[in-house]
């Protein structure tokens, strides 16, 4: 959520800041603003509600603001409504910043995250003569830095460190001080932040795509660390104020990967990138025809694992749900799948030999990061599956498997989901092999089958026109129910979420056997019921449940594997996926469900890549 950018160098900052914020629009926001200094004591602050283009119009694409040092922000409202007054940047002075214009303020800043004890801090500052013009926690934290800066007559880093000790919550904070023109100061706790250096200029952002055009060499500032950023250089400090060294990371993404490349939307582009994302992820984990996790989990560690807990949010949680069926079927290991937002609030007996797997596309998901720390406090071994090199979860977990999905811009995940699922299948196979649950012949057969998945996804994408036609027919649907049993039920969860996320059609996923326990009362004439039928031994039971819905007026759509043509006798519309091992059908079945959601959204004229009220990276609890 939210996006922050910063720049200091030789060029005008405002156009660079605006362009960088455009690359972060996928994160979700409701207002935007910039603050630029031109070397004087004044900072030009401009804010606008709504889309970023409203801010761009105010400042003529950035050309109306002069100055080579600035910060920018796209806000997702948490404390206070999405108004211009609450929009960032905020200032330490008491003047109301509801309008645009120059302001002489000792500290100007922007912030991602949530300050949990901001009310307590606000009361403290009120006693010291500070006034507040917004309802935000950000204004409080900026004025707290100002308070320490002036009271103790200390430098920016010391003032920031005092603030970090005093505040509770999460933040990626950017500050400009009147006394230090041309410099930007930052601090981080949990919320993501990167710093890039190139050609005597410096860039700051909350995610890589914002600065990929300018540099591939980035620094990942650590938790509870601060930095002083000047043109072309950066200095890092720990909580004691001592300067520390951080090594840069080289970003290997192709800059064009963060562009639409001729597609109408990022989502459809990323759906089409799934064969390559899966192929690249498999290529990183399979060497000479065999799975190689030696750099992640040793043979002894694989054998020692007594149980698995998968912790994740949203689509990543759905990956865990599928993996639960696959791992338990292939091995003798018990598997639990927990929502990261609930993991910390349950008292669970933890087997010291169990493995906790944290799945997160961004590697910065706040609830998943908190769950990781909880697991580590319990002394459990942790394995992260993430897409972003150097992200918080990747750095803090004991073990890491990186997906090779490349940058994913659309809010609704597609290729990152598929890459995560492939990682879990690879892990399931390797666990089963190491523990003697698979014969060598069966192991090699399944590894070979996994490697056919990319081409089978490509075949599915070549047949998308039928789903486009079907979506146009049902674009006015109000309720959709996804039903399945076993692994098919887990597939339903992701299909339903995709439909809700981008088409705004109410949809629910149900275990088919639960229909008669209340849900079937919601089925009426014209209700779309989508049955997932990829598990042959459960197909007949799910078809019976679908027939019950049809008897009550439902329109039936089935998704099954090629060869199961008798399904058409019951269904009004059937779509097929290539045959594969039943354990791996989710890798294929999800693609038609993604396409269906996409085409429904397009047919309704919605903003596919940036659905309302949602954000790509959920970095607050």
PDB file of N, CA, C and O in Angstrom, residues 308-313 316-317 320-321 324 335-344 346 348 357-358 368 371:
ATOM      1  N   UNK A 308       4.412 -29.528   8.735  1.00  0.00           N
ATOM      2  CA  UNK A 308       4.547 -28.269   8.005  1.00  0.00           C
ATOM      3  C   UNK A 308       3.376 -27.361   8.324  1.00  0.00           C
ATOM      4  O   UNK A 308       2.216 -27.797   8.362  1.00  0.00           O
ATOM      5  N   UNK A 309       3.687 -26.083   8.553  1.00  0.00           N
ATOM      6  CA  UNK A 309       2.661 -25.050   8.657  1.00  0.00           C
ATOM      7  C   UNK A 309       2.929 -24.018   7.571  1.00  0.00           C
ATOM      8  O   UNK A 309       4.033 -23.469   7.496  1.00  0.00           O
ATOM      9  N   UNK A 310       1.955 -23.804   6.714  1.00  0.00           N
ATOM     10  CA  UNK A 310       2.061 -22.790   5.667  1.00  0.00           C
ATOM     11  C   UNK A 310       1.325 -21.551   6.152  1.00  0.00           C
ATOM     12  O   UNK A 310       0.158 -21.635   6.568  1.00  0.00           O
ATOM     13  N   UNK A 311       1.999 -20.410   6.117  1.00  0.00           N
ATOM     14  CA  UNK A 311       1.409 -19.155   6.593  1.00  0.00           C
ATOM     15  C   UNK A 311       1.463 -18.141   5.463  1.00  0.00           C
ATOM     16  O   UNK A 311       2.527 -17.884   4.884  1.00  0.00           O
ATOM     17  N   UNK A 312       0.312 -17.552   5.141  1.00  0.00           N
ATOM     18  CA  UNK A 312       0.260 -16.626   4.012  1.00  0.00           C
ATOM     19  C   UNK A 312      -1.044 -15.833   4.054  1.00  0.00           C
ATOM     20  O   UNK A 312      -1.901 -16.058   4.918  1.00  0.00           O
ATOM     21  N   UNK A 313      -1.182 -14.925   3.093  1.00  0.00           N
ATOM     22  CA  UNK A 313      -2.395 -14.101   2.960  1.00  0.00           C
ATOM     23  C   UNK A 313      -2.911 -14.177   1.528  1.00  0.00           C
ATOM     24  O   UNK A 313      -2.133 -14.377   0.592  1.00  0.00           O
ATOM     25  N   UNK A 316      -1.666 -16.125  -1.904  1.00  0.00           N
ATOM     26  CA  UNK A 316      -0.586 -16.971  -1.397  1.00  0.00           C
ATOM     27  C   UNK A 316      -1.129 -18.013  -0.419  1.00  0.00           C
ATOM     28  O   UNK A 316      -0.623 -19.138  -0.349  1.00  0.00           O
ATOM     29  N   UNK A 317      -2.160 -17.637   0.328  1.00  0.00           N
ATOM     30  CA  UNK A 317      -2.821 -18.600   1.219  1.00  0.00           C
ATOM     31  C   UNK A 317      -3.483 -19.703   0.399  1.00  0.00           C
ATOM     32  O   UNK A 317      -3.474 -20.878   0.777  1.00  0.00           O
ATOM     33  N   UNK A 320      -1.051 -22.231  -0.491  1.00  0.00           N
ATOM     34  CA  UNK A 320      -0.874 -23.125   0.645  1.00  0.00           C
ATOM     35  C   UNK A 320      -1.967 -24.161   0.754  1.00  0.00           C
ATOM     36  O   UNK A 320      -1.709 -25.332   1.080  1.00  0.00           O
ATOM     37  N   UNK A 321      -3.205 -23.757   0.467  1.00  0.00           N
ATOM     38  CA  UNK A 321      -4.328 -24.690   0.529  1.00  0.00           C
ATOM     39  C   UNK A 321      -4.163 -25.819  -0.485  1.00  0.00           C
ATOM     40  O   UNK A 321      -4.442 -26.993  -0.189  1.00  0.00           O
ATOM     41  N   UNK A 324      -1.330 -28.133   0.649  1.00  0.00           N
ATOM     42  CA  UNK A 324      -1.721 -29.000   1.761  1.00  0.00           C
ATOM     43  C   UNK A 324      -2.199 -30.353   1.242  1.00  0.00           C
ATOM     44  O   UNK A 324      -1.771 -31.411   1.730  1.00  0.00           O
ATOM     45  N   UNK A 335       0.012 -31.278   7.441  1.00  0.00           N
ATOM     46  CA  UNK A 335       0.184 -29.907   6.957  1.00  0.00           C
ATOM     47  C   UNK A 335      -0.972 -29.051   7.451  1.00  0.00           C
ATOM     48  O   UNK A 335      -2.140 -29.435   7.346  1.00  0.00           O
ATOM     49  N   UNK A 336      -0.621 -27.895   7.999  1.00  0.00           N
ATOM     50  CA  UNK A 336      -1.633 -26.902   8.390  1.00  0.00           C
ATOM     51  C   UNK A 336      -1.425 -25.664   7.536  1.00  0.00           C
ATOM     52  O   UNK A 336      -0.297 -25.308   7.211  1.00  0.00           O
ATOM     53  N   UNK A 337      -2.517 -25.011   7.195  1.00  0.00           N
ATOM     54  CA  UNK A 337      -2.443 -23.768   6.431  1.00  0.00           C
ATOM     55  C   UNK A 337      -3.121 -22.681   7.241  1.00  0.00           C
ATOM     56  O   UNK A 337      -4.304 -22.789   7.575  1.00  0.00           O
ATOM     57  N   UNK A 338      -2.359 -21.658   7.593  1.00  0.00           N
ATOM     58  CA  UNK A 338      -2.860 -20.614   8.481  1.00  0.00           C
ATOM     59  C   UNK A 338      -2.847 -19.253   7.788  1.00  0.00           C
ATOM     60  O   UNK A 338      -1.903 -18.921   7.057  1.00  0.00           O
ATOM     61  N   UNK A 339      -3.878 -18.477   8.017  1.00  0.00           N
ATOM     62  CA  UNK A 339      -3.877 -17.083   7.588  1.00  0.00           C
ATOM     63  C   UNK A 339      -2.867 -16.323   8.442  1.00  0.00           C
ATOM     64  O   UNK A 339      -2.889 -16.408   9.667  1.00  0.00           O
ATOM     65  N   UNK A 340      -1.991 -15.595   7.789  1.00  0.00           N
ATOM     66  CA  UNK A 340      -0.956 -14.881   8.534  1.00  0.00           C
ATOM     67  C   UNK A 340      -1.552 -13.899   9.530  1.00  0.00           C
ATOM     68  O   UNK A 340      -1.005 -13.695  10.621  1.00  0.00           O
ATOM     69  N   UNK A 341      -2.678 -13.299   9.178  1.00  0.00           N
ATOM     70  CA  UNK A 341      -3.300 -12.318  10.064  1.00  0.00           C
ATOM     71  C   UNK A 341      -3.863 -12.946  11.327  1.00  0.00           C
ATOM     72  O   UNK A 341      -4.184 -12.238  12.287  1.00  0.00           O
ATOM     73  N   UNK A 342      -3.998 -14.275  11.357  1.00  0.00           N
ATOM     74  CA  UNK A 342      -4.526 -14.977  12.527  1.00  0.00           C
ATOM     75  C   UNK A 342      -3.464 -15.799  13.256  1.00  0.00           C
ATOM     76  O   UNK A 342      -3.672 -16.228  14.388  1.00  0.00           O
ATOM     77  N   UNK A 343      -2.349 -16.035  12.596  1.00  0.00           N
ATOM     78  CA  UNK A 343      -1.340 -16.956  13.122  1.00  0.00           C
ATOM     79  C   UNK A 343      -0.872 -16.576  14.518  1.00  0.00           C
ATOM     80  O   UNK A 343      -0.714 -17.430  15.394  1.00  0.00           O
ATOM     81  N   UNK A 344      -0.646 -15.283  14.741  1.00  0.00           N
ATOM     82  CA  UNK A 344      -0.106 -14.839  16.034  1.00  0.00           C
ATOM     83  C   UNK A 344      -1.113 -14.933  17.171  1.00  0.00           C
ATOM     84  O   UNK A 344      -0.746 -14.860  18.335  1.00  0.00           O
ATOM     85  N   UNK A 346      -3.257 -17.389  17.846  1.00  0.00           N
ATOM     86  CA  UNK A 346      -3.644 -18.736  18.247  1.00  0.00           C
ATOM     87  C   UNK A 346      -2.531 -19.359  19.069  1.00  0.00           C
ATOM     88  O   UNK A 346      -1.351 -19.198  18.764  1.00  0.00           O
ATOM     89  N   UNK A 348      -0.665 -22.371  19.634  1.00  0.00           N
ATOM     90  CA  UNK A 348      -0.447 -23.657  18.985  1.00  0.00           C
ATOM     91  C   UNK A 348       0.780 -24.341  19.594  1.00  0.00           C
ATOM     92  O   UNK A 348       1.792 -23.693  19.852  1.00  0.00           O
ATOM     93  N   UNK A 357       6.435 -22.448   6.521  1.00  0.00           N
ATOM     94  CA  UNK A 357       6.660 -21.885   5.190  1.00  0.00           C
ATOM     95  C   UNK A 357       5.866 -20.590   5.070  1.00  0.00           C
ATOM     96  O   UNK A 357       4.654 -20.581   5.252  1.00  0.00           O
ATOM     97  N   UNK A 358       6.556 -19.500   4.786  1.00  0.00           N
ATOM     98  CA  UNK A 358       5.933 -18.189   4.610  1.00  0.00           C
ATOM     99  C   UNK A 358       5.916 -17.869   3.125  1.00  0.00           C
ATOM    100  O   UNK A 358       6.963 -17.861   2.474  1.00  0.00           O
ATOM    101  N   UNK A 368       2.362 -11.412   7.211  1.00  0.00           N
ATOM    102  CA  UNK A 368       3.231 -12.556   7.000  1.00  0.00           C
ATOM    103  C   UNK A 368       4.593 -12.326   7.649  1.00  0.00           C
ATOM    104  O   UNK A 368       5.190 -13.248   8.223  1.00  0.00           O
ATOM    105  N   UNK A 371       4.142 -12.930  11.284  1.00  0.00           N
ATOM    106  CA  UNK A 371       4.048 -14.366  11.548  1.00  0.00           C
ATOM    107  C   UNK A 371       5.420 -15.023  11.487  1.00  0.00           C
ATOM    108  O   UNK A 371       5.730 -15.925  12.286  1.00  0.00           O
TER     109      UNK A 371
END
